[in-house]
mmCIF file of C-alpha atoms in Angstrom:
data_model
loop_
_atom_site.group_PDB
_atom_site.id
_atom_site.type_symbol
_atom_site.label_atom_id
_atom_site.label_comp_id
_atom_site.label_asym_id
_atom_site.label_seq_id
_atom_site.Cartn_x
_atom_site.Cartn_y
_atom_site.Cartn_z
ATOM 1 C CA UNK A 1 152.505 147.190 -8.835
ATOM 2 C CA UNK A 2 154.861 146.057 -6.055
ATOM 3 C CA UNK A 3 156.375 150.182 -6.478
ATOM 4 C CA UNK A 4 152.684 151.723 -6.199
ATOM 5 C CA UNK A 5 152.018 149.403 -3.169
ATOM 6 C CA UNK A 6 155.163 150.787 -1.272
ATOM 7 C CA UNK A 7 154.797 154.500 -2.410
ATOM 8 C CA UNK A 8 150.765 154.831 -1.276
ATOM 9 C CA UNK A 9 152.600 153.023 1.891
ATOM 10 C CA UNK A 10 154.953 155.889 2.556
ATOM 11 C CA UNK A 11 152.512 158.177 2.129
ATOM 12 C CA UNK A 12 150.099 157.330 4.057
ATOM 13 C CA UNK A 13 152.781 156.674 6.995
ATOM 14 C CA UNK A 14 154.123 160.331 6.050
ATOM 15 C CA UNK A 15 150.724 161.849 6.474
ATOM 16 C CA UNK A 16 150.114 159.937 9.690
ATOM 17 C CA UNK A 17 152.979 161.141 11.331
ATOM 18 C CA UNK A 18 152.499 164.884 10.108
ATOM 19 C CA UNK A 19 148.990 164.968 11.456
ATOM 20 C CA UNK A 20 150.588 163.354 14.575
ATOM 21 C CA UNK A 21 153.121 166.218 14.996
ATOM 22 C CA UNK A 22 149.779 168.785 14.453
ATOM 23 C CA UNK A 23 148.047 166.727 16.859
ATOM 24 C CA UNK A 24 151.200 166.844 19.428
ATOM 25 C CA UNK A 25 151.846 170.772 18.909
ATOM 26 C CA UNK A 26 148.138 171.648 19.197
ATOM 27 C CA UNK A 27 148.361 169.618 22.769
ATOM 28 C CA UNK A 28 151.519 171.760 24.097
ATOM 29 C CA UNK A 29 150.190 175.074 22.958
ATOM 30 C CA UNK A 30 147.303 174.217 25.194
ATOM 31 C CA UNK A 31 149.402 173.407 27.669
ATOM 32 C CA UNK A 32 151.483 176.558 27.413
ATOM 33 C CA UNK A 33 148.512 178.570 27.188
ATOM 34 C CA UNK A 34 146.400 177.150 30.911
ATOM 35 C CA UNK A 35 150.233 177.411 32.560
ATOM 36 C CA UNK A 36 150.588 181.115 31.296
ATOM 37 C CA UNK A 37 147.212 182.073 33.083
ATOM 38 C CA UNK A 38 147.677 180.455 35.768
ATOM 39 C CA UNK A 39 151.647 181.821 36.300
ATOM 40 C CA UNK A 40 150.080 185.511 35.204
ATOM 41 C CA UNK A 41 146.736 184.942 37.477
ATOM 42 C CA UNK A 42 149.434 184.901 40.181
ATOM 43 C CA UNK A 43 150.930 188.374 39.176
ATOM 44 C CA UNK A 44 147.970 190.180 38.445
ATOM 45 C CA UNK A 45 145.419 189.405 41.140
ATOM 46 C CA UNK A 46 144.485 191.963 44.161
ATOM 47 C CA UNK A 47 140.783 191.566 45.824
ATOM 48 C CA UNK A 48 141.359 194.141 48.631
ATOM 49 C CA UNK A 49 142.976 196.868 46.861
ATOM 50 C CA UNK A 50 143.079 198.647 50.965
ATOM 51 C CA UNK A 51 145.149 195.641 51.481
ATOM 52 C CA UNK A 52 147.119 194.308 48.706
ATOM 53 C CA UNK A 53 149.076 191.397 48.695
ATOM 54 C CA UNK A 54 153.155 191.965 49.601
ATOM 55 C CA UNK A 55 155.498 191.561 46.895
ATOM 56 C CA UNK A 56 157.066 189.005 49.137
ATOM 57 C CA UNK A 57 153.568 187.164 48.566
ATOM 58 C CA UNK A 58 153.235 187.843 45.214
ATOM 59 C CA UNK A 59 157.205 186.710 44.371
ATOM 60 C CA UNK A 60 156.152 183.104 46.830
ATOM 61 C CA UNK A 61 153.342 182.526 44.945
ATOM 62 C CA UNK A 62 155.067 183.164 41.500
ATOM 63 C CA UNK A 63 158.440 181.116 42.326
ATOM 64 C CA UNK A 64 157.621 178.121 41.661
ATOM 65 C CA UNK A 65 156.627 179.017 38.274
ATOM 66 C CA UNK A 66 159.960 180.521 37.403
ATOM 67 C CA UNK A 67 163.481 179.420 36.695
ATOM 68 C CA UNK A 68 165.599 181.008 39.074
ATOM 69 C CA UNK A 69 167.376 183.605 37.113
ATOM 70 C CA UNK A 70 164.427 185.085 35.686
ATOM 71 C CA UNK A 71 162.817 185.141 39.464
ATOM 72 C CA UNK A 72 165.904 186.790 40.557
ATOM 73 C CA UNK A 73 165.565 189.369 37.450
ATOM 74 C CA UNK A 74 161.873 190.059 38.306
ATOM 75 C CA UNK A 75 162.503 190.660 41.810
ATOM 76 C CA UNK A 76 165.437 192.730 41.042
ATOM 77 C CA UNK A 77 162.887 194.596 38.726
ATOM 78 C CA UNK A 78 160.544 194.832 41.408
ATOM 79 C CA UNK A 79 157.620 193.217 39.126
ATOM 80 C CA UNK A 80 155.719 191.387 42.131
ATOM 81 C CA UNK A 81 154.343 195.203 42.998
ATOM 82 C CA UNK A 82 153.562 196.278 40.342
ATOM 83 C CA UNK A 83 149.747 195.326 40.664
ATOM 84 C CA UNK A 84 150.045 195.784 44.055
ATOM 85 C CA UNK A 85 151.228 199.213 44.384
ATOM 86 C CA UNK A 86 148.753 200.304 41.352
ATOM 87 C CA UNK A 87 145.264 198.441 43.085
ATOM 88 C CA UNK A 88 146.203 200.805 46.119
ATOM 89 C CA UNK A 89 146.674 203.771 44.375
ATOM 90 C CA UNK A 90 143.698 203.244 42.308
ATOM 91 C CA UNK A 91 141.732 201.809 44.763
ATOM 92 C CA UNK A 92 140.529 199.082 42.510
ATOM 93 C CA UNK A 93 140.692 195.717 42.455
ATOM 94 C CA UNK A 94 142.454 193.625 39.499
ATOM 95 C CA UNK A 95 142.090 190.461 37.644
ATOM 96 C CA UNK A 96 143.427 188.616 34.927
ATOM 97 C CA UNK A 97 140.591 188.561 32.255
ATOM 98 C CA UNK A 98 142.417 186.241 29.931
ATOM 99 C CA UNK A 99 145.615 185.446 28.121
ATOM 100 C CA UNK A 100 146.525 185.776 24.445
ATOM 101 C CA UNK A 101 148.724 183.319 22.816
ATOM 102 C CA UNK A 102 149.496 185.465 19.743
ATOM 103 C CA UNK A 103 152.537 183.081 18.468
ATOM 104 C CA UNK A 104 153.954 179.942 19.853
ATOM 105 C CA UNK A 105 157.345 178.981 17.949
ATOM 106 C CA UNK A 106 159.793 176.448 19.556
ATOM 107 C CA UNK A 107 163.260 177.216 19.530
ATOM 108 C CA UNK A 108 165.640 174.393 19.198
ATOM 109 C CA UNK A 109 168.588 175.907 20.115
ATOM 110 C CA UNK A 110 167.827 176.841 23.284
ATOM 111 C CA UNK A 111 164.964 174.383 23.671
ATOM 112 C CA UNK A 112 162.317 176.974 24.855
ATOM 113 C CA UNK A 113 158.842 178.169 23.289
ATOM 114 C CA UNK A 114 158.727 181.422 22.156
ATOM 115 C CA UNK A 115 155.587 183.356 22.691
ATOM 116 C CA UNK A 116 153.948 186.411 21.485
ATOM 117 C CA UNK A 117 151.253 187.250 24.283
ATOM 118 C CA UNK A 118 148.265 189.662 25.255
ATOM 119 C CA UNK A 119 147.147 189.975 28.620
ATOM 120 C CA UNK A 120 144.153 191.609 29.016
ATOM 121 C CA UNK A 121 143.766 192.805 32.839
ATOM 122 C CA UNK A 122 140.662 193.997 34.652
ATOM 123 C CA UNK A 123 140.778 196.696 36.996
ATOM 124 C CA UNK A 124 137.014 197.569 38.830
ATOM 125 C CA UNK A 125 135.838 198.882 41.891
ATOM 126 C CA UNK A 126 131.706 199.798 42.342
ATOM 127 C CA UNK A 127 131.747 202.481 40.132
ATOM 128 C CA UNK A 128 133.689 201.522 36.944
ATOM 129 C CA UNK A 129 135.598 198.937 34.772
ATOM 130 C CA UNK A 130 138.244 199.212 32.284
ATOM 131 C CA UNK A 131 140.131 196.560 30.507
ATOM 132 C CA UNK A 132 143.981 197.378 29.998
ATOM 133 C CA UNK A 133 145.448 195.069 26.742
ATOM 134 C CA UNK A 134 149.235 194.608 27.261
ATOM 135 C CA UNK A 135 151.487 193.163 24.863
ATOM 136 C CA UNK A 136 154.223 190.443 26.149
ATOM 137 C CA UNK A 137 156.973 187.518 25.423
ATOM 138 C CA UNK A 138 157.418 184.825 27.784
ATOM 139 C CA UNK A 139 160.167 182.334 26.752
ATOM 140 C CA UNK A 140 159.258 178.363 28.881
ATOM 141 C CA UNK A 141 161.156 175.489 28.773
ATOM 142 C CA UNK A 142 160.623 172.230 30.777
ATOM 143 C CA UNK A 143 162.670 171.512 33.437
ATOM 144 C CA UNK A 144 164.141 168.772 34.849
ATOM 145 C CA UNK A 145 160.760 167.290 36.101
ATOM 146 C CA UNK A 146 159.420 168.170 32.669
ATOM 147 C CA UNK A 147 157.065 170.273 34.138
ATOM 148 C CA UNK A 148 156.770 173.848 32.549
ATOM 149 C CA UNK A 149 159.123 176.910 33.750
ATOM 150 C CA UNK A 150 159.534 180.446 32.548
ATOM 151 C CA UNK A 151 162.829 180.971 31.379
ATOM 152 C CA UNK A 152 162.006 184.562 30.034
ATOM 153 C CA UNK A 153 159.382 187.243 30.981
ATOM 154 C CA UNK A 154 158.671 190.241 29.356
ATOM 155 C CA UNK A 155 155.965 192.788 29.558
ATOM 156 C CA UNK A 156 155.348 196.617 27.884
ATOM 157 C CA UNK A 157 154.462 198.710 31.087
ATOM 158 C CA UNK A 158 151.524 200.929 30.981
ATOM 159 C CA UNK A 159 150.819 203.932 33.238
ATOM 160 C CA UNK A 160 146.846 203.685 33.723
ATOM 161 C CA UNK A 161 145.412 206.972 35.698
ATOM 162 C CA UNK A 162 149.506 207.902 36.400
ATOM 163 C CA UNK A 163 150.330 204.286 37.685
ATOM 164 C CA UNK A 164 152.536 201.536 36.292
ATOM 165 C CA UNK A 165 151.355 198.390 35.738
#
């Protein structure tokens, strides 16, 4: 009796804590996901496509988002114009339409969540609208404020009407 008592015990504590960690996971994941749009809202926004934003406005508004190697690698990259160069060329405006999380893993060795992502960008002006689908990896860690930091950025580029973006 006393050995049915303390197994249905366990169990229940085991299943408690397992639904816990779901519980816990499913919270971060929603985390990660409204700090990715936010971060990539800050990359791929341009309202006056006449008047873009610098990529020295782009790169302030995206630093704080950003460990500092992988803001140094992005600059080096020249990423912060990318949107900006292509809304001029274009003369369209863009807009982050939304941001999917294809695959969230956490890595414990170096402490960072992995993720698989789609960004799906707007580009309009008055007379069309196309949505461009890119495939990326972000890698974000916490730093030491815990708040969330990109350790990693990755994106396929695409050439839409002979631009990269």
């Amino acid at each position: 009796m006393k050995k049915t008592l303390l197994l249905i015990l366990l169990l229940m504590s085991f299943f408690s804590l397992v639904g816990c960690r779901n519980e816990e996971e499913k919270i971060i994941q929603q985390e990660i996901e409204a700090f990715v749009k936010e971060y990539k809202s800050t990359l791929y926004s341009v309202d006056d496509p006449l008047n873009p934003p610098s990529s020295l406005e782009v790169s302030k508004n995206a630093r704080h988002y950003l460990a500092k190697n992988e803001f140094e690698t992005l600059m080096a990259n020249r990423i912060f114009e990318l949107a900006s160069n292509t809304a001029k060329a274009l003369n369209k405006q863009i807009v982050l339409e939304d941001v999917v999380l294809e695959k969230v893993t956490f890595n414990d060795d170096g402490g960072a969540w992995d993720c698989d992502i789609t960004l799906k960008v707007k580009l309009y002006d008055q007379q069309s609208s196309e949505i461009i689908e890119k495939k990326g990896q972000l890698s974000i860690m916490r730093n030491s404020n815990e708040a969330l930091m990109v350790v990693r950025d990755w994106e396929e580029r695409i050439k839409v009407d002979g631009e990269l973006l």
